[in-house]
Structures are given as C-alpha cells and as structure tokens.
mmCIF file of C-alpha atoms in Angstrom:
data_model
loop_
_atom_site.group_PDB
_atom_site.id
_atom_site.type_symbol
_atom_site.label_atom_id
_atom_site.label_comp_id
_atom_site.label_asym_id
_atom_site.label_seq_id
_atom_site.Cartn_x
_atom_site.Cartn_y
_atom_site.Cartn_z
ATOM 1 C CA MET X 23 94.825 84.268 119.504
ATOM 2 C CA ALA X 24 91.728 85.718 121.143
ATOM 3 C CA SER X 25 93.606 88.528 122.764
ATOM 4 C CA ILE X 26 95.071 89.413 119.387
ATOM 5 C CA ARG X 27 91.576 89.651 117.730
ATOM 6 C CA LEU X 28 90.152 91.581 120.576
ATOM 7 C CA GLY X 29 93.014 94.034 120.241
ATOM 8 C CA ALA X 30 92.396 94.492 116.571
ATOM 9 C CA ILE X 31 88.729 95.115 117.124
ATOM 10 C CA ALA X 32 89.485 97.644 119.982
ATOM 11 C CA SER X 33 91.610 99.667 117.516
ATOM 12 C CA PHE X 34 88.795 100.004 115.061
ATOM 13 C CA ASN X 35 86.780 102.304 117.312
ATOM 14 C CA ARG X 36 88.603 103.291 120.511
ATOM 15 C CA SER X 37 85.381 104.641 121.976
ATOM 16 C CA ILE X 38 84.236 100.882 122.268
ATOM 17 C CA PRO X 39 85.507 99.263 125.330
ATOM 18 C CA ALA X 40 87.856 96.270 124.467
ATOM 19 C CA GLY X 41 85.794 93.164 124.157
ATOM 20 C CA LYS X 42 82.298 94.725 123.964
ATOM 21 C CA LEU X 43 81.986 94.565 120.146
ATOM 22 C CA TRP X 44 83.341 90.887 120.261
ATOM 23 C CA ARG X 45 80.625 90.044 122.780
ATOM 24 C CA THR X 46 77.876 91.881 121.273
ATOM 25 C CA LEU X 47 78.394 90.664 117.691
ATOM 26 C CA PRO X 48 80.262 87.363 118.043
ATOM 27 C CA PRO X 49 81.820 85.824 114.824
ATOM 28 C CA GLU X 50 79.159 83.185 114.517
ATOM 29 C CA ARG X 51 76.709 85.950 113.654
ATOM 30 C CA VAL X 52 78.904 87.522 110.926
ATOM 31 C CA ILE X 53 79.498 86.831 107.418
ATOM 32 C CA GLY X 54 82.949 88.223 106.106
ATOM 33 C CA SER X 55 83.016 90.043 102.762
ATOM 34 C CA VAL X 56 85.916 91.603 100.851
ATOM 35 C CA LEU X 57 84.887 94.332 98.239
ATOM 36 C CA TYR X 58 86.912 94.888 95.207
ATOM 37 C CA PRO X 59 85.022 97.550 93.289
ATOM 38 C CA TRP X 60 86.752 100.996 92.719
ATOM 39 C CA ALA X 61 84.157 103.540 93.717
ATOM 40 C CA GLU X 62 84.122 107.358 93.889
ATOM 41 C CA VAL X 63 81.448 109.740 94.850
ATOM 42 C CA THR X 64 81.518 112.039 91.805
ATOM 43 C CA ALA X 65 78.371 114.219 92.931
ATOM 44 C CA PRO X 66 75.893 114.231 95.876
ATOM 45 C CA GLY X 67 74.132 110.886 95.643
ATOM 46 C CA VAL X 68 76.110 109.642 92.596
ATOM 47 C CA VAL X 69 78.671 107.039 92.964
ATOM 48 C CA GLU X 70 80.867 105.823 90.101
ATOM 49 C CA ALA X 71 81.859 102.140 90.354
ATOM 50 C CA ALA X 72 84.418 100.563 87.957
ATOM 51 C CA ALA X 73 87.113 97.867 87.511
ATOM 52 C CA SER X 74 85.230 95.133 89.353
ATOM 53 C CA ASN X 75 81.933 93.950 90.898
ATOM 54 C CA ARG X 76 83.703 91.159 93.017
ATOM 55 C CA PHE X 77 82.426 90.654 96.527
ATOM 56 C CA VAL X 78 84.222 87.771 98.212
ATOM 57 C CA LEU X 79 82.201 86.001 100.872
ATOM 58 C CA GLY X 80 83.398 83.766 103.754
ATOM 59 C CA GLU X 81 82.378 82.275 106.990
ATOM 60 C CA PRO X 82 84.701 83.030 110.063
ATOM 61 C CA ASP X 83 84.822 79.270 110.784
ATOM 62 C CA ARG X 84 85.843 78.364 107.278
ATOM 63 C CA SER X 85 82.683 76.553 106.596
ATOM 64 C CA THR X 86 80.391 76.596 103.465
ATOM 65 C CA SER X 87 77.161 77.186 105.238
ATOM 66 C CA ALA X 88 73.618 77.175 103.908
ATOM 67 C CA ARG X 89 73.217 80.818 104.806
ATOM 68 C CA ILE X 90 76.423 81.862 102.867
ATOM 69 C CA ARG X 91 75.494 79.856 99.769
ATOM 70 C CA THR X 92 72.084 81.474 99.821
ATOM 71 C CA LEU X 93 73.732 85.002 100.157
ATOM 72 C CA SER X 94 75.991 84.254 97.323
ATOM 73 C CA GLN X 95 73.101 83.105 95.039
ATOM 74 C CA ILE X 96 71.239 86.196 95.775
ATOM 75 C CA MET X 97 74.208 88.404 94.939
ATOM 76 C CA ARG X 98 74.962 86.452 91.757
ATOM 77 C CA ALA X 99 71.321 86.956 90.702
ATOM 78 C CA GLY X 100 71.835 90.710 91.042
ATOM 79 C CA LYS X 101 74.768 90.451 88.565
ATOM 80 C CA LEU X 102 77.431 90.680 91.246
ATOM 81 C CA ASP X 103 80.548 88.353 91.329
ATOM 82 C CA ALA X 104 80.132 86.740 94.797
ATOM 83 C CA PRO X 105 82.562 83.647 95.137
ATOM 84 C CA ILE X 106 82.756 81.974 98.417
ATOM 85 C CA THR X 107 86.237 81.400 100.119
ATOM 86 C CA ASN X 108 86.983 79.077 102.987
ATOM 87 C CA ASP X 109 89.701 81.484 104.424
ATOM 88 C CA ILE X 110 88.119 85.016 104.569
ATOM 89 C CA ARG X 111 90.968 86.196 106.853
ATOM 90 C CA ALA X 112 93.595 85.698 104.227
ATOM 91 C CA GLU X 113 91.275 87.399 101.637
ATOM 92 C CA LEU X 114 90.911 90.414 104.061
ATOM 93 C CA TRP X 115 94.614 90.503 104.717
ATOM 94 C CA PHE X 116 95.286 90.353 100.938
ATOM 95 C CA LYS X 117 93.286 93.459 100.321
ATOM 96 C CA LEU X 118 94.446 95.160 103.544
ATOM 97 C CA TRP X 119 98.009 94.577 102.373
ATOM 98 C CA GLY X 120 97.667 97.194 99.658
ATOM 99 C CA ASN X 121 95.252 99.567 101.477
ATOM 100 C CA LEU X 122 97.436 99.906 104.573
ATOM 101 C CA SER X 123 100.076 101.577 102.514
ATOM 102 C CA PHE X 124 98.553 103.336 99.474
ATOM 103 C CA ASN X 125 95.648 104.922 101.452
ATOM 104 C CA PRO X 126 97.543 106.621 104.087
ATOM 105 C CA ILE X 127 100.245 107.702 101.615
ATOM 106 C CA SER X 128 97.608 109.094 99.345
ATOM 107 C CA VAL X 129 96.419 111.463 102.140
ATOM 108 C CA LEU X 130 99.785 112.680 102.789
ATOM 109 C CA THR X 131 100.676 113.335 99.158
ATOM 110 C CA GLY X 132 97.281 113.929 97.394
ATOM 111 C CA SER X 133 98.348 111.322 94.797
ATOM 112 C CA THR X 134 96.154 109.042 92.752
ATOM 113 C CA ILE X 135 96.813 105.359 92.394
ATOM 114 C CA ASP X 136 98.779 105.650 89.036
ATOM 115 C CA ARG X 137 101.215 107.924 90.647
ATOM 116 C CA LEU X 138 101.499 105.949 93.902
ATOM 117 C CA THR X 139 102.318 102.763 91.980
ATOM 118 C CA ALA X 140 104.468 104.085 89.290
ATOM 119 C CA ASP X 141 106.545 106.790 90.810
ATOM 120 C CA PRO X 142 109.674 105.034 92.037
ATOM 121 C CA ASP X 143 109.808 106.894 95.328
ATOM 122 C CA LEU X 144 106.270 106.723 96.254
ATOM 123 C CA ARG X 145 106.240 102.996 95.206
ATOM 124 C CA ALA X 146 109.338 102.285 97.381
ATOM 125 C CA VAL X 147 107.585 103.762 100.487
ATOM 126 C CA ALA X 148 104.457 101.752 99.964
ATOM 127 C CA ARG X 149 106.569 98.561 99.242
ATOM 128 C CA ALA X 150 108.648 98.951 102.411
ATOM 129 C CA MET X 151 105.305 99.273 104.469
ATOM 130 C CA MET X 152 103.854 96.137 102.856
ATOM 131 C CA VAL X 153 107.098 94.204 103.608
ATOM 132 C CA GLU X 154 106.795 95.099 107.223
ATOM 133 C CA ALA X 155 102.922 94.240 107.238
ATOM 134 C CA GLU X 156 103.744 90.913 105.735
ATOM 135 C CA LYS X 157 105.639 89.902 108.761
ATOM 136 C CA VAL X 158 102.656 90.541 111.019
ATOM 137 C CA ALA X 159 100.328 88.534 108.653
ATOM 138 C CA ASN X 160 102.844 85.617 108.565
ATOM 139 C CA ALA X 161 103.077 85.642 112.347
ATOM 140 C CA LEU X 162 99.254 85.295 112.227
ATOM 141 C CA GLY X 163 99.466 82.266 110.043
ATOM 142 C CA VAL X 164 98.417 84.147 106.986
ATOM 143 C CA ARG X 165 100.451 83.453 103.758
ATOM 144 C CA PHE X 166 99.960 85.532 100.499
ATOM 145 C CA GLY X 167 99.907 83.768 97.184
ATOM 146 C CA MET X 168 102.171 86.339 95.441
ATOM 147 C CA ASP X 169 105.015 88.486 96.317
ATOM 148 C CA VAL X 170 104.781 92.299 97.265
ATOM 149 C CA ASP X 171 105.555 93.569 93.711
ATOM 150 C CA GLN X 172 102.812 91.467 92.109
ATOM 151 C CA ARG X 173 100.403 92.851 94.815
ATOM 152 C CA ILE X 174 101.400 96.336 93.850
ATOM 153 C CA ASP X 175 100.877 95.696 90.150
ATOM 154 C CA ILE X 176 97.391 94.600 90.800
ATOM 155 C CA THR X 177 96.747 97.983 92.635
ATOM 156 C CA ARG X 178 98.067 99.609 89.480
ATOM 157 C CA HIS X 179 94.901 98.622 87.633
ATOM 158 C CA GLY X 180 93.127 101.425 89.609
ATOM 159 C CA GLY X 181 94.758 103.982 87.399
ATOM 160 C CA ALA X 182 94.301 107.732 87.917
ATOM 161 C CA ARG X 183 91.730 107.140 90.693
ATOM 162 C CA LYS X 184 91.810 108.573 94.200
ATOM 163 C CA THR X 185 91.819 106.132 97.167
ATOM 164 C CA SER X 186 88.677 106.129 99.345
ATOM 165 C CA THR X 187 90.652 107.582 102.293
ATOM 166 C CA LEU X 188 91.852 110.544 100.011
ATOM 167 C CA GLN X 189 88.248 111.137 99.041
ATOM 168 C CA ASP X 190 87.169 111.239 102.520
ATOM 169 C CA PHE X 191 90.021 113.686 103.424
ATOM 170 C CA GLU X 192 89.079 116.031 100.681
ATOM 171 C CA ARG X 193 85.451 115.926 101.764
ATOM 172 C CA GLY X 194 86.359 116.552 105.419
ATOM 173 C CA LYS X 195 85.216 113.229 106.601
ATOM 174 C CA THR X 196 86.486 110.871 109.320
ATOM 175 C CA LEU X 197 89.374 108.812 108.053
ATOM 176 C CA GLU X 198 89.765 104.981 108.190
ATOM 177 C CA ILE X 199 93.223 105.276 109.694
ATOM 178 C CA ASP X 200 92.979 102.887 112.595
ATOM 179 C CA PRO X 201 91.151 100.042 110.617
ATOM 180 C CA LEU X 202 93.672 100.357 107.846
ATOM 181 C CA LEU X 203 96.970 100.930 109.484
ATOM 182 C CA GLY X 204 96.550 101.473 113.231
ATOM 183 C CA SER X 205 95.293 97.902 113.689
ATOM 184 C CA VAL X 206 98.262 96.555 111.848
ATOM 185 C CA VAL X 207 100.687 98.422 113.976
ATOM 186 C CA GLU X 208 98.796 97.225 117.031
ATOM 187 C CA LEU X 209 98.991 93.578 115.765
ATOM 188 C CA GLY X 210 102.660 94.093 115.097
ATOM 189 C CA GLU X 211 103.051 95.055 118.773
ATOM 190 C CA LEU X 212 101.080 91.891 120.011
ATOM 191 C CA THR X 213 103.148 89.635 117.707
ATOM 192 C CA GLY X 214 106.512 91.165 118.316
ATOM 193 C CA CYS X 215 107.119 92.465 114.951
ATOM 194 C CA GLU X 216 108.888 95.723 114.295
ATOM 195 C CA LEU X 217 106.988 98.191 111.944
ATOM 196 C CA PRO X 218 109.156 101.451 111.977
ATOM 197 C CA LEU X 219 107.987 102.771 108.713
ATOM 198 C CA CYS X 220 104.316 101.909 109.272
ATOM 199 C CA ARG X 221 104.437 103.517 112.687
ATOM 200 C CA ALA X 222 105.879 106.709 111.188
ATOM 201 C CA VAL X 223 103.445 107.064 108.477
ATOM 202 C CA LEU X 224 100.621 106.379 111.055
ATOM 203 C CA ALA X 225 101.902 109.230 113.088
ATOM 204 C CA MET X 226 102.023 111.602 110.137
ATOM 205 C CA VAL X 227 98.523 110.615 108.807
ATOM 206 C CA ARG X 228 96.934 110.949 112.135
ATOM 207 C CA GLU X 229 98.396 114.419 112.451
ATOM 208 C CA ARG X 230 97.119 115.242 108.990
ATOM 209 C CA ALA X 231 93.594 114.049 110.063
ATOM 210 C CA LYS X 232 93.568 116.335 112.911
ATOM 211 C CA ARG X 233 93.603 119.312 110.301
ATOM 212 C CA LEU X 234 90.117 118.084 109.422
#
C-alpha cells in the first residue's frame, strides 16, 4: 500500500523525487480537508464563492484528535461548515470522482458544468471515465455511498459555472492535470485496472495544456 501512495504523491509534481514529499511531510503532520465551495475569480483580487461553505476535515489515521476538533471549532466560529470524518480518503475520492472527468473535459470543450452534466454525449463521456475510476477506488478499498449517476446529479448543482481547471486554462495558468487525472491513471496501473478512456482524455488534455 505504501508504494501505491508514494506513486500517487510522485505524480502530483514530477519534479519531486519519489518519496521525498512523503518523508518531508509525513501523514501524521497533515490534516486532510475536502473543499466543496464553487469559486471563481471574477476580477483581480475578487473571488465569488457560491453553493457551499463546506470544508470536511479528517485525520489520516481516522482518529478524532484534539487538534482536529480544535480546528473544526475555529472554522465553525468563522461561519464555515467544518464537519469531521473518520474516513478522509473516501471523502477525497468522492470529490475526485467527479473532478477527474468534468475538469479535463471542460478544458477540451470549453463547456460549463450545466452543459457537461446535461448534454447526453458529454455526460456519457464523463460517466464512462467515472466508471473506470470507480474500479481503481474499489481496488484501494474505497466504496462510494451512491452510484455514478447520483454523483453526476450532485455536480449538476454547479449550474452554468466553469470548472477551476477551465478557469486556469483561460488565464494561461498551470493546470492540475496530474493531481486530478494523471494520479488516477497511475493508480490504475499499480492496481491492475484498465482505464482506456481516462488515459485517452489525459493524453488529449496534456496536449491541450502544452498550448499554454
């Protein structure tokens, strides 16, 4: 299992030698968080946040520690929804399940969330990628509490908004391709799962990113 986690970390930033980040910042020094607000930079220094102020917190070892309770209390005092989960990995995978498909597709098509989730052809592509990725999650012991169509319907609440990756692309910024999709493809290789569509979309969005 350690080699799988190290492989995923290495794919986040290929300039970091495999294992260095793991040794420098071990899990016991980290509190995991999954962010659910929809945010968009509407002008220099101006960020519009909508839909949610939910920040799920979780310890890597599944404990409910004093430090995480304190952090949750501080965030709640600041009017943020900061629940604590004892399975932060499943929470991370749940959000990634949607982002690994919709974010790259948005860069390739320029489409907003409402189009990506409602157009039958675009939805079918995203759904097929998510089905492939679910096999990887299951191989790592993660089970989702809903089916793929229910997960897509949650994403539909984003409405006519751009994904963060599309926003970055339009601004000429570095894209989060490897954290969102490259890491899943790499984990697929390590777990023996075939991800032909995810691999194809990854190749196309990487080529697209080179245009920046």
